[in-house]
Every structure is written in C-alpha cells, then in structure tokens.
Amino acid sequence: MIAGFLERCWYRGHPFAWVLIPPSWLFAAIAAARRLAYRVRLFKAHRIGVPVIVVGNLTVGGSGKTPLTEALVRLLREEGYRPGVVSRGYGGKAERLPREVGPDSDPYRVGDETVLLARRCGCPVAAGADRVAAARLLRERFAVDVVVSDDGLQHYALARDIEIVVVDGARRFGNGRLLPAGPLREPPGRLRQADLVVANGASRDGEFAMELVVAEVVNLLDETLRRPLETFRGEAVHAVAGIGHPPRFFAELARYGVVAECHPFPDHHAFAARELEFGDSRAVLMTEKDGVKYRRHAANRHWYVPVTARFDEAFRLRLLTLLNRSPRG
C-alpha cells in the first residue's frame, strides 16, 4: 500500500512528493557525507586480494541487477575466471551471516535473490550484510579469483575495481529526487563515476543496452517440464510478480499474447501456502524470484518465467579491458 503510493509520487507526479522534499535534503546530506568519508579514507574500504565488480543502481526497486549479475558470471566463466557472488541477502532471517548459499538454501533465511543467483550462476555465492566478510569467505573457502557484488553500489566498505550501474531504460530516475521524495539513493551525477552504465531497455549515449530474453517457461513442481512462452499465447492465466516493478513482467507476458489476470505483490513478498490459489484451474505464471519462494507450495499449474540478460560485444570487450587493468590485491 505504502510502496504503491510512493511509486505514484515518484513516477506519476503526485503532489504529496513536495511534502517529502525536506527529508530528502537530509538523506542527500547523509549520503554525500558517507561517500566523502570513504573518499578521504576516514572510513576504510577493504581490499580482498582479487578484483571486485560491483553491480548496483541509483534507484530503489527493480532495474535488472540480478539478471545482469548472472550474465556477468557466465561471461567471466567463459573467459576462464573462477567468479564468486556476494549479496546482501535482503529479506533473509539467517542467524549466522555471512554464510554460503546453495541452490536449495531457504530463501526466507538467506534472501530470495541470493538463492536465485545460486541456482542460476553455478558458482560460489555468499550472503551477508558485511560484504567484506562475505567476499573473504568466498576467497578463502573457494579460491575465487574475482568477486561480483550484487546490489553493492552503496556498500563502500568493500573496495571495488569496476562499478556497473544499471538504469531502468523506461522509468529512468522518476522525478529525479532523492529518497523519500523520489526513488534515488544517490543523485544522477553519480553515473559519471561509474565504469559502465547499462540500460535495461532503451539506452542513451554512453550507455550499453541490455535485453532481457525469455527462453521458456518452467514448471515449478517438476522442472523437467518446460514450454516456450509462445505456447501460452491467447491462454487466460494468472500472472504473479513480487518484484520491484511488477508492470514490467506483466507487459512482457502481454507482448507474447498471454491473457493475464495480474496480481502484483510487494518486492520480496513472503508467500503464504495458498496465496496463489485463485479458485480456478488456470495456469499461474510468476517471476523466477517468486518461484524460488513458492516452490515449497507448488502445484502442477504453477510455472515460473526465467529471463536471461544479453549484451552486445562492445560491453564484453570493455568489461574485460577494465578487468585486465584491475590490481590483484
């Protein structure tokens, strides 16, 4: 409810956003002071002995960071690296962090996006609010030679060698204001400090375009059952999205001709056992992140829709050039 109201303030020009401007000044001052403290080494940024690639964004909500992280890991493995991924584990309730995360870890303990990354990346993954400790765990236990920090742009304690900022190509920066008056964690000028800016969707000058591609739909109860999304064309289904920007998922289904009754949920929503039972026999299509959490309750009519990030060759070459220049300590 509150999240939906803020979305209207940030992206649709609701007048209440003006009331939130004074607290946004305080947020901006604190964020700027924190960045400065790390820049002048009042706060220490720790190196872990291997290159660190940070993936993040300037806005709250979904912009495509997780598919980008998975694509980076795939690229690095193809180039002969041994990557590992660290993530905050947002929404998790594990007592001991940092901790290793596997494909079968409990998303309610270590975070839904973290389990999704473990399932998709096929590399060591660690969750923890202390990114430095999580990265060290990966290096010491698995001898990784590069670390990708998912949603780590504002976590300055972990020194980074490459910064990649993801921008929502459609919504951009909303009203351009910082929290809580707008969706920004940092001002748009922060993009100038990033090594690579990736636009999920329409790109602008100086940005690399990223496309999210759907290959097939996977049955949540039996993952050996897979169907091309096109086979749902014209079929009436329920569509579920508990992500940062659910309309993006619903629009993708509509683009394939799927007739969906849409059910948006808050990002990282904790699904109850029968919450996705809608009193009929129609198929239920959900995002892969939602599938990670609902797997324990799955029936044969529940399906998830994985997406894969694609880039052009220029992005790959630029990333590898930057990585080759990175120090190893």
mmCIF file of C-alpha atoms in Angstrom:
data_model
loop_
_atom_site.group_PDB
_atom_site.id
_atom_site.type_symbol
_atom_site.label_atom_id
_atom_site.label_comp_id
_atom_site.label_asym_id
_atom_site.label_seq_id
_atom_site.Cartn_x
_atom_site.Cartn_y
_atom_site.Cartn_z
ATOM 1 C CA MET A 1 0.000 0.000 0.000
ATOM 2 C CA ILE A 2 2.671 2.477 1.080
ATOM 3 C CA ALA A 3 5.016 1.284 -1.678
ATOM 4 C CA GLY A 4 2.313 1.830 -4.300
ATOM 5 C CA PHE A 5 1.634 5.341 -3.037
ATOM 6 C CA LEU A 6 5.321 6.224 -3.144
ATOM 7 C CA GLU A 7 5.528 4.874 -6.697
ATOM 8 C CA ARG A 8 2.818 7.352 -7.696
ATOM 9 C CA CYS A 9 4.714 10.162 -6.004
ATOM 10 C CA TRP A 10 7.986 9.277 -7.663
ATOM 11 C CA TYR A 11 6.904 8.392 -11.194
ATOM 12 C CA ARG A 12 3.485 9.996 -11.770
ATOM 13 C CA GLY A 13 3.885 13.444 -10.302
ATOM 14 C CA HIS A 14 1.693 13.071 -7.208
ATOM 15 C CA PRO A 15 1.744 16.431 -5.356
ATOM 16 C CA PHE A 16 2.481 14.789 -1.991
ATOM 17 C CA ALA A 17 6.073 14.339 -3.174
ATOM 18 C CA TRP A 18 6.616 18.020 -2.380
ATOM 19 C CA VAL A 19 5.978 17.314 1.299
ATOM 20 C CA LEU A 20 8.814 14.799 1.281
ATOM 21 C CA ILE A 21 11.421 17.183 -0.150
ATOM 22 C CA PRO A 22 12.830 18.448 3.204
ATOM 23 C CA PRO A 23 13.588 14.923 4.487
ATOM 24 C CA SER A 24 15.156 14.154 1.095
ATOM 25 C CA TRP A 25 17.632 17.001 1.717
ATOM 26 C CA LEU A 26 18.682 15.295 4.945
ATOM 27 C CA PHE A 27 19.027 11.957 3.120
ATOM 28 C CA ALA A 28 21.149 13.632 0.429
ATOM 29 C CA ALA A 29 23.425 15.227 3.018
ATOM 30 C CA ILE A 30 23.970 11.952 4.862
ATOM 31 C CA ALA A 31 24.644 10.046 1.623
ATOM 32 C CA ALA A 32 27.119 12.679 0.429
ATOM 33 C CA ALA A 33 28.916 12.757 3.798
ATOM 34 C CA ARG A 34 29.212 8.988 3.768
ATOM 35 C CA ARG A 35 30.694 8.927 0.246
ATOM 36 C CA LEU A 36 33.142 11.653 1.236
ATOM 37 C CA ALA A 37 34.200 9.788 4.372
ATOM 38 C CA TYR A 38 35.248 6.816 2.264
ATOM 39 C CA ARG A 39 36.872 9.017 -0.367
ATOM 40 C CA VAL A 40 39.127 10.775 2.175
ATOM 41 C CA ARG A 41 39.703 7.452 3.999
ATOM 42 C CA LEU A 42 38.003 8.469 7.200
ATOM 43 C CA PHE A 43 36.179 5.162 6.711
ATOM 44 C CA LYS A 44 38.249 2.293 5.391
ATOM 45 C CA ALA A 45 37.432 0.422 2.180
ATOM 46 C CA HIS A 46 38.839 -3.093 2.382
ATOM 47 C CA ARG A 47 40.544 -4.956 -0.455
ATOM 48 C CA ILE A 48 40.302 -8.737 -0.507
ATOM 49 C CA GLY A 49 43.166 -9.606 -2.866
ATOM 50 C CA VAL A 50 41.103 -10.239 -6.012
ATOM 51 C CA PRO A 51 39.236 -7.852 -8.345
ATOM 52 C CA VAL A 52 35.744 -6.830 -7.231
ATOM 53 C CA ILE A 53 32.991 -5.939 -9.704
ATOM 54 C CA VAL A 54 30.088 -4.062 -8.149
ATOM 55 C CA VAL A 55 26.646 -4.158 -9.746
ATOM 56 C CA GLY A 56 24.086 -1.662 -8.499
ATOM 57 C CA ASN A 57 21.678 1.106 -9.323
ATOM 58 C CA LEU A 58 20.793 4.595 -8.202
ATOM 59 C CA THR A 59 17.108 3.914 -7.612
ATOM 60 C CA VAL A 60 15.188 1.661 -5.258
ATOM 61 C CA GLY A 61 13.208 -1.145 -6.831
ATOM 62 C CA GLY A 62 13.945 -3.482 -9.679
ATOM 63 C CA SER A 63 16.075 -2.465 -12.631
ATOM 64 C CA GLY A 64 17.575 -5.777 -13.753
ATOM 65 C CA LYS A 65 20.579 -6.119 -11.433
ATOM 66 C CA THR A 66 20.097 -9.825 -10.756
ATOM 67 C CA PRO A 67 19.938 -10.933 -14.436
ATOM 68 C CA LEU A 68 22.940 -8.704 -15.100
ATOM 69 C CA THR A 69 24.889 -10.361 -12.278
ATOM 70 C CA GLU A 70 24.069 -13.811 -13.646
ATOM 71 C CA ALA A 71 25.169 -12.753 -17.136
ATOM 72 C CA LEU A 72 28.442 -11.353 -15.768
ATOM 73 C CA VAL A 73 29.207 -14.629 -14.011
ATOM 74 C CA ARG A 74 28.507 -16.540 -17.209
ATOM 75 C CA LEU A 75 30.812 -14.224 -19.168
ATOM 76 C CA LEU A 76 33.592 -14.496 -16.578
ATOM 77 C CA ARG A 77 33.432 -18.287 -16.537
ATOM 78 C CA GLU A 78 33.621 -18.361 -20.328
ATOM 79 C CA GLU A 79 36.805 -16.281 -20.071
ATOM 80 C CA GLY A 80 38.396 -18.745 -17.648
ATOM 81 C CA TYR A 81 37.806 -16.904 -14.365
ATOM 82 C CA ARG A 82 36.574 -18.500 -11.122
ATOM 83 C CA PRO A 83 33.941 -15.976 -10.017
ATOM 84 C CA GLY A 84 32.002 -15.804 -6.782
ATOM 85 C CA VAL A 85 28.973 -13.672 -5.900
ATOM 86 C CA VAL A 86 28.193 -11.782 -2.707
ATOM 87 C CA SER A 87 24.741 -10.417 -1.937
ATOM 88 C CA ARG A 88 23.055 -8.643 0.946
ATOM 89 C CA GLY A 89 20.521 -11.437 1.338
ATOM 90 C CA TYR A 90 17.684 -8.937 1.605
ATOM 91 C CA GLY A 91 14.613 -10.425 3.260
ATOM 92 C CA GLY A 92 16.548 -13.295 4.810
ATOM 93 C CA LYS A 93 16.498 -14.085 8.523
ATOM 94 C CA ALA A 94 19.537 -16.286 8.979
ATOM 95 C CA GLU A 95 21.153 -16.092 12.401
ATOM 96 C CA ARG A 96 24.708 -16.515 11.107
ATOM 97 C CA LEU A 97 25.876 -14.287 8.298
ATOM 98 C CA PRO A 98 27.844 -14.275 6.139
ATOM 99 C CA ARG A 99 27.061 -17.761 5.000
ATOM 100 C CA GLU A 100 27.398 -19.860 1.897
ATOM 101 C CA VAL A 101 24.230 -20.081 -0.203
ATOM 102 C CA GLY A 102 23.313 -23.035 -2.392
ATOM 103 C CA PRO A 103 20.509 -23.715 -4.885
ATOM 104 C CA ASP A 104 18.477 -25.442 -2.165
ATOM 105 C CA SER A 105 19.015 -22.873 0.599
ATOM 106 C CA ASP A 106 15.943 -21.464 2.319
ATOM 107 C CA PRO A 107 15.124 -18.103 0.677
ATOM 108 C CA TYR A 108 13.389 -16.985 3.864
ATOM 109 C CA ARG A 109 16.692 -17.364 5.707
ATOM 110 C CA VAL A 110 19.230 -16.070 3.184
ATOM 111 C CA GLY A 111 17.130 -13.978 0.768
ATOM 112 C CA ASP A 112 15.225 -14.790 -2.409
ATOM 113 C CA GLU A 113 17.571 -13.068 -4.866
ATOM 114 C CA THR A 114 20.578 -14.783 -3.281
ATOM 115 C CA VAL A 115 19.075 -18.246 -3.758
ATOM 116 C CA LEU A 116 18.101 -17.303 -7.306
ATOM 117 C CA LEU A 117 21.721 -16.347 -8.011
ATOM 118 C CA ALA A 118 22.952 -19.629 -6.541
ATOM 119 C CA ARG A 119 20.555 -21.530 -8.798
ATOM 120 C CA ARG A 120 21.428 -19.629 -11.951
ATOM 121 C CA CYS A 121 25.129 -18.822 -11.628
ATOM 122 C CA GLY A 122 26.655 -22.225 -10.843
ATOM 123 C CA CYS A 123 29.381 -20.568 -8.775
ATOM 124 C CA PRO A 124 30.014 -19.973 -5.056
ATOM 125 C CA VAL A 125 27.563 -17.482 -3.527
ATOM 126 C CA ALA A 126 27.651 -15.896 -0.071
ATOM 127 C CA ALA A 127 25.055 -13.747 1.689
ATOM 128 C CA GLY A 128 25.749 -11.174 4.369
ATOM 129 C CA ALA A 129 25.232 -7.572 5.353
ATOM 130 C CA ASP A 130 29.016 -7.423 5.802
ATOM 131 C CA ARG A 131 30.086 -7.619 2.172
ATOM 132 C CA VAL A 132 33.769 -7.681 3.094
ATOM 133 C CA ALA A 133 33.331 -10.756 5.294
ATOM 134 C CA ALA A 134 31.201 -12.454 2.628
ATOM 135 C CA ALA A 135 33.809 -11.787 -0.068
ATOM 136 C CA ARG A 136 36.605 -13.087 2.160
ATOM 137 C CA LEU A 137 34.601 -16.231 2.839
ATOM 138 C CA LEU A 138 34.409 -16.896 -0.902
ATOM 139 C CA ARG A 139 38.102 -16.289 -1.460
ATOM 140 C CA GLU A 140 39.273 -18.401 1.469
ATOM 141 C CA ARG A 141 36.858 -21.299 1.042
ATOM 142 C CA PHE A 142 36.588 -21.484 -2.763
ATOM 143 C CA ALA A 143 39.706 -19.681 -4.072
ATOM 144 C CA VAL A 144 37.653 -17.433 -6.348
ATOM 145 C CA ASP A 145 39.715 -15.043 -8.453
ATOM 146 C CA VAL A 146 37.043 -12.364 -8.993
ATOM 147 C CA VAL A 147 34.043 -11.329 -6.876
ATOM 148 C CA VAL A 148 30.783 -9.861 -8.177
ATOM 149 C CA SER A 149 28.893 -7.841 -5.568
ATOM 150 C CA ASP A 150 25.170 -7.859 -6.375
ATOM 151 C CA ASP A 151 23.349 -4.628 -5.471
ATOM 152 C CA GLY A 152 26.552 -3.365 -3.900
ATOM 153 C CA LEU A 153 26.959 0.160 -5.268
ATOM 154 C CA GLN A 154 26.306 1.889 -1.941
ATOM 155 C CA HIS A 155 28.314 -0.632 0.149
ATOM 156 C CA TYR A 156 31.597 1.266 0.082
ATOM 157 C CA ALA A 157 33.375 -0.773 2.745
ATOM 158 C CA LEU A 158 34.167 -3.362 0.057
ATOM 159 C CA ALA A 159 36.706 -1.712 -2.249
ATOM 160 C CA ARG A 160 35.733 -2.100 -5.869
ATOM 161 C CA ASP A 161 37.724 -2.211 -9.088
ATOM 162 C CA ILE A 162 34.813 -1.933 -11.526
ATOM 163 C CA GLU A 163 31.456 -0.254 -10.962
ATOM 164 C CA ILE A 164 28.495 -1.171 -13.165
ATOM 165 C CA VAL A 165 25.306 0.846 -12.732
ATOM 166 C CA VAL A 166 22.016 -0.469 -14.108
ATOM 167 C CA VAL A 167 19.390 2.036 -15.269
ATOM 168 C CA ASP A 168 15.746 1.314 -15.980
ATOM 169 C CA GLY A 169 15.564 2.370 -19.614
ATOM 170 C CA ALA A 170 11.847 3.168 -19.397
ATOM 171 C CA ARG A 171 11.391 4.785 -15.984
ATOM 172 C CA ARG A 172 14.900 6.242 -15.699
ATOM 173 C CA PHE A 173 15.089 8.260 -12.428
ATOM 174 C CA GLY A 174 11.437 9.157 -11.930
ATOM 175 C CA ASN A 175 11.071 12.702 -10.637
ATOM 176 C CA GLY A 176 14.841 12.963 -10.148
ATOM 177 C CA ARG A 177 14.669 13.448 -6.381
ATOM 178 C CA LEU A 178 16.368 11.503 -3.613
ATOM 179 C CA LEU A 179 14.554 9.389 -1.037
ATOM 180 C CA PRO A 180 11.928 9.772 0.267
ATOM 181 C CA ALA A 181 10.730 12.461 -2.175
ATOM 182 C CA GLY A 182 11.938 10.398 -5.139
ATOM 183 C CA PRO A 183 13.334 6.956 -5.950
ATOM 184 C CA LEU A 184 17.023 7.907 -5.936
ATOM 185 C CA ARG A 185 19.583 6.571 -3.482
ATOM 186 C CA GLU A 186 22.227 8.847 -4.981
ATOM 187 C CA PRO A 187 21.987 11.779 -7.420
ATOM 188 C CA PRO A 188 22.074 11.129 -11.203
ATOM 189 C CA GLY A 189 25.503 12.754 -11.384
ATOM 190 C CA ARG A 190 26.856 9.644 -9.659
ATOM 191 C CA LEU A 191 26.694 7.909 -13.073
ATOM 192 C CA ARG A 192 29.756 9.884 -14.152
ATOM 193 C CA GLN A 193 31.856 7.962 -11.629
ATOM 194 C CA ALA A 194 30.732 4.531 -12.839
ATOM 195 C CA ASP A 195 32.901 2.487 -15.187
ATOM 196 C CA LEU A 196 29.941 1.061 -17.127
ATOM 197 C CA VAL A 197 26.328 2.197 -17.321
ATOM 198 C CA VAL A 198 23.871 -0.439 -18.540
ATOM 199 C CA ALA A 199 20.315 0.427 -19.597
ATOM 200 C CA ASN A 200 17.668 -2.242 -19.193
ATOM 201 C CA GLY A 201 15.689 -1.348 -22.297
ATOM 202 C CA ALA A 202 16.155 1.877 -24.256
ATOM 203 C CA SER A 203 19.707 3.195 -23.872
ATOM 204 C CA ARG A 204 21.136 6.678 -24.241
ATOM 205 C CA ASP A 205 24.547 7.953 -25.309
ATOM 206 C CA GLY A 206 27.310 6.413 -23.232
ATOM 207 C CA GLU A 207 25.135 3.513 -22.058
ATOM 208 C CA PHE A 208 25.268 -0.146 -23.013
ATOM 209 C CA ALA A 209 21.909 -1.677 -23.870
ATOM 210 C CA MET A 210 20.774 -4.796 -22.041
ATOM 211 C CA GLU A 211 17.949 -7.008 -23.275
ATOM 212 C CA LEU A 212 16.103 -9.455 -21.018
ATOM 213 C CA VAL A 213 15.145 -12.529 -23.033
ATOM 214 C CA VAL A 214 12.617 -15.238 -22.148
ATOM 215 C CA ALA A 215 13.620 -18.655 -23.471
ATOM 216 C CA GLU A 216 10.989 -20.916 -21.952
ATOM 217 C CA VAL A 217 8.607 -21.291 -19.026
ATOM 218 C CA VAL A 218 9.474 -23.858 -16.340
ATOM 219 C CA ASN A 219 7.057 -25.864 -14.228
ATOM 220 C CA LEU A 220 7.564 -25.133 -10.548
ATOM 221 C CA LEU A 221 6.611 -28.619 -9.357
ATOM 222 C CA ASP A 222 8.611 -30.528 -11.989
ATOM 223 C CA GLU A 223 11.401 -28.510 -13.598
ATOM 224 C CA THR A 224 11.844 -31.077 -16.346
ATOM 225 C CA LEU A 225 8.553 -29.747 -17.777
ATOM 226 C CA ARG A 226 9.254 -26.714 -19.951
ATOM 227 C CA ARG A 227 7.219 -24.815 -22.516
ATOM 228 C CA PRO A 228 8.024 -21.907 -24.835
ATOM 229 C CA LEU A 229 6.234 -18.818 -23.592
ATOM 230 C CA GLU A 230 4.625 -18.554 -27.041
ATOM 231 C CA THR A 231 2.569 -21.652 -26.261
ATOM 232 C CA PHE A 232 0.607 -19.615 -23.708
ATOM 233 C CA ARG A 233 -0.474 -17.151 -26.419
ATOM 234 C CA GLY A 234 -4.189 -16.486 -26.152
ATOM 235 C CA GLU A 235 -4.452 -18.513 -22.945
ATOM 236 C CA ALA A 236 -6.069 -16.934 -19.885
ATOM 237 C CA VAL A 237 -3.674 -17.228 -16.940
ATOM 238 C CA HIS A 238 -2.905 -15.660 -13.595
ATOM 239 C CA ALA A 239 0.293 -13.596 -13.534
ATOM 240 C CA VAL A 240 2.144 -13.050 -10.248
ATOM 241 C CA ALA A 241 5.017 -10.648 -9.631
ATOM 242 C CA GLY A 242 6.502 -9.766 -6.261
ATOM 243 C CA ILE A 243 9.382 -7.706 -7.653
ATOM 244 C CA GLY A 244 10.462 -4.071 -7.666
ATOM 245 C CA HIS A 245 8.398 -3.171 -10.752
ATOM 246 C CA PRO A 246 5.680 -5.767 -11.469
ATOM 247 C CA PRO A 247 4.278 -3.988 -14.573
ATOM 248 C CA ARG A 248 7.478 -4.869 -16.449
ATOM 249 C CA PHE A 249 6.725 -8.583 -16.032
ATOM 250 C CA PHE A 250 3.059 -8.185 -16.934
ATOM 251 C CA ALA A 251 3.959 -6.196 -20.044
ATOM 252 C CA GLU A 252 6.352 -8.931 -21.178
ATOM 253 C CA LEU A 253 3.586 -11.530 -20.925
ATOM 254 C CA ALA A 254 1.237 -9.267 -22.883
ATOM 255 C CA ARG A 255 3.899 -8.859 -25.563
ATOM 256 C CA TYR A 256 3.733 -12.625 -26.107
ATOM 257 C CA GLY A 257 -0.043 -12.525 -26.344
ATOM 258 C CA VAL A 258 -0.702 -14.040 -22.914
ATOM 259 C CA VAL A 259 -4.083 -13.015 -21.483
ATOM 260 C CA ALA A 260 -3.193 -12.463 -17.845
ATOM 261 C CA GLU A 261 -5.114 -11.519 -14.742
ATOM 262 C CA CYS A 262 -2.367 -9.607 -12.962
ATOM 263 C CA HIS A 263 -1.561 -9.995 -9.262
ATOM 264 C CA PRO A 264 1.190 -7.591 -8.135
ATOM 265 C CA PHE A 265 2.813 -8.151 -4.734
ATOM 266 C CA PRO A 266 5.426 -6.140 -2.810
ATOM 267 C CA ASP A 267 9.068 -6.831 -3.602
ATOM 268 C CA HIS A 268 10.431 -9.811 -1.610
ATOM 269 C CA HIS A 269 6.896 -10.766 -0.564
ATOM 270 C CA ALA A 270 6.687 -13.812 1.740
ATOM 271 C CA PHE A 271 4.011 -16.000 0.138
ATOM 272 C CA ALA A 272 1.602 -17.984 2.289
ATOM 273 C CA ALA A 273 0.839 -21.575 1.330
ATOM 274 C CA ARG A 274 -2.449 -20.971 -0.516
ATOM 275 C CA GLU A 275 -1.874 -17.371 -1.529
ATOM 276 C CA LEU A 276 -1.511 -18.266 -5.203
ATOM 277 C CA GLU A 277 -4.620 -20.429 -5.328
ATOM 278 C CA PHE A 278 -7.199 -18.336 -7.153
ATOM 279 C CA GLY A 279 -10.210 -20.662 -7.149
ATOM 280 C CA ASP A 280 -9.941 -21.866 -10.743
ATOM 281 C CA SER A 281 -7.815 -24.192 -12.851
ATOM 282 C CA ARG A 282 -5.910 -21.580 -14.851
ATOM 283 C CA ALA A 283 -2.132 -21.701 -15.029
ATOM 284 C CA VAL A 284 -0.220 -19.354 -12.735
ATOM 285 C CA LEU A 285 2.854 -17.681 -14.274
ATOM 286 C CA MET A 286 5.272 -15.963 -11.905
ATOM 287 C CA THR A 287 8.739 -14.458 -11.972
ATOM 288 C CA GLU A 288 11.657 -16.733 -11.210
ATOM 289 C CA LYS A 289 12.338 -14.838 -7.980
ATOM 290 C CA ASP A 290 8.788 -15.552 -6.817
ATOM 291 C CA GLY A 291 9.190 -19.176 -7.872
ATOM 292 C CA VAL A 292 12.190 -19.545 -5.562
ATOM 293 C CA LYS A 293 9.958 -18.677 -2.594
ATOM 294 C CA TYR A 294 6.791 -20.523 -3.660
ATOM 295 C CA ARG A 295 8.490 -23.796 -4.618
ATOM 296 C CA ARG A 296 7.585 -25.446 -1.310
ATOM 297 C CA HIS A 297 3.870 -24.844 -2.054
ATOM 298 C CA ALA A 298 3.932 -25.622 -5.785
ATOM 299 C CA ALA A 299 1.232 -27.443 -7.721
ATOM 300 C CA ASN A 300 1.448 -28.598 -11.333
ATOM 301 C CA ARG A 301 -0.257 -25.428 -12.622
ATOM 302 C CA HIS A 302 2.425 -23.140 -11.208
ATOM 303 C CA TRP A 303 5.106 -22.005 -13.672
ATOM 304 C CA TYR A 304 7.960 -19.517 -13.480
ATOM 305 C CA VAL A 305 9.362 -17.378 -16.286
ATOM 306 C CA PRO A 306 13.174 -17.081 -16.222
ATOM 307 C CA VAL A 307 14.889 -14.246 -18.074
ATOM 308 C CA THR A 308 18.439 -14.022 -19.386
ATOM 309 C CA ALA A 309 20.360 -10.789 -19.950
ATOM 310 C CA ARG A 310 22.009 -10.215 -23.318
ATOM 311 C CA PHE A 311 24.585 -7.585 -24.290
ATOM 312 C CA ASP A 312 26.426 -6.591 -27.384
ATOM 313 C CA GLU A 313 30.082 -7.382 -27.985
ATOM 314 C CA ALA A 314 31.168 -3.855 -27.038
ATOM 315 C CA PHE A 315 30.092 -4.401 -23.442
ATOM 316 C CA ARG A 316 32.025 -7.672 -23.176
ATOM 317 C CA LEU A 317 35.197 -6.139 -24.595
ATOM 318 C CA ARG A 318 35.015 -3.068 -22.355
ATOM 319 C CA LEU A 319 34.442 -5.158 -19.226
ATOM 320 C CA LEU A 320 37.372 -7.470 -19.976
ATOM 321 C CA THR A 321 39.629 -4.498 -20.698
ATOM 322 C CA LEU A 322 38.789 -2.976 -17.330
ATOM 323 C CA LEU A 323 39.246 -6.303 -15.572
ATOM 324 C CA ASN A 324 42.674 -6.834 -17.088
ATOM 325 C CA ARG A 325 43.721 -3.464 -15.718
ATOM 326 C CA SER A 326 42.494 -4.218 -12.190
ATOM 327 C CA PRO A 327 45.019 -4.775 -9.389
ATOM 328 C CA ARG A 328 45.083 -8.193 -7.728
ATOM 329 C CA GLY A 329 45.434 -7.057 -4.159
#
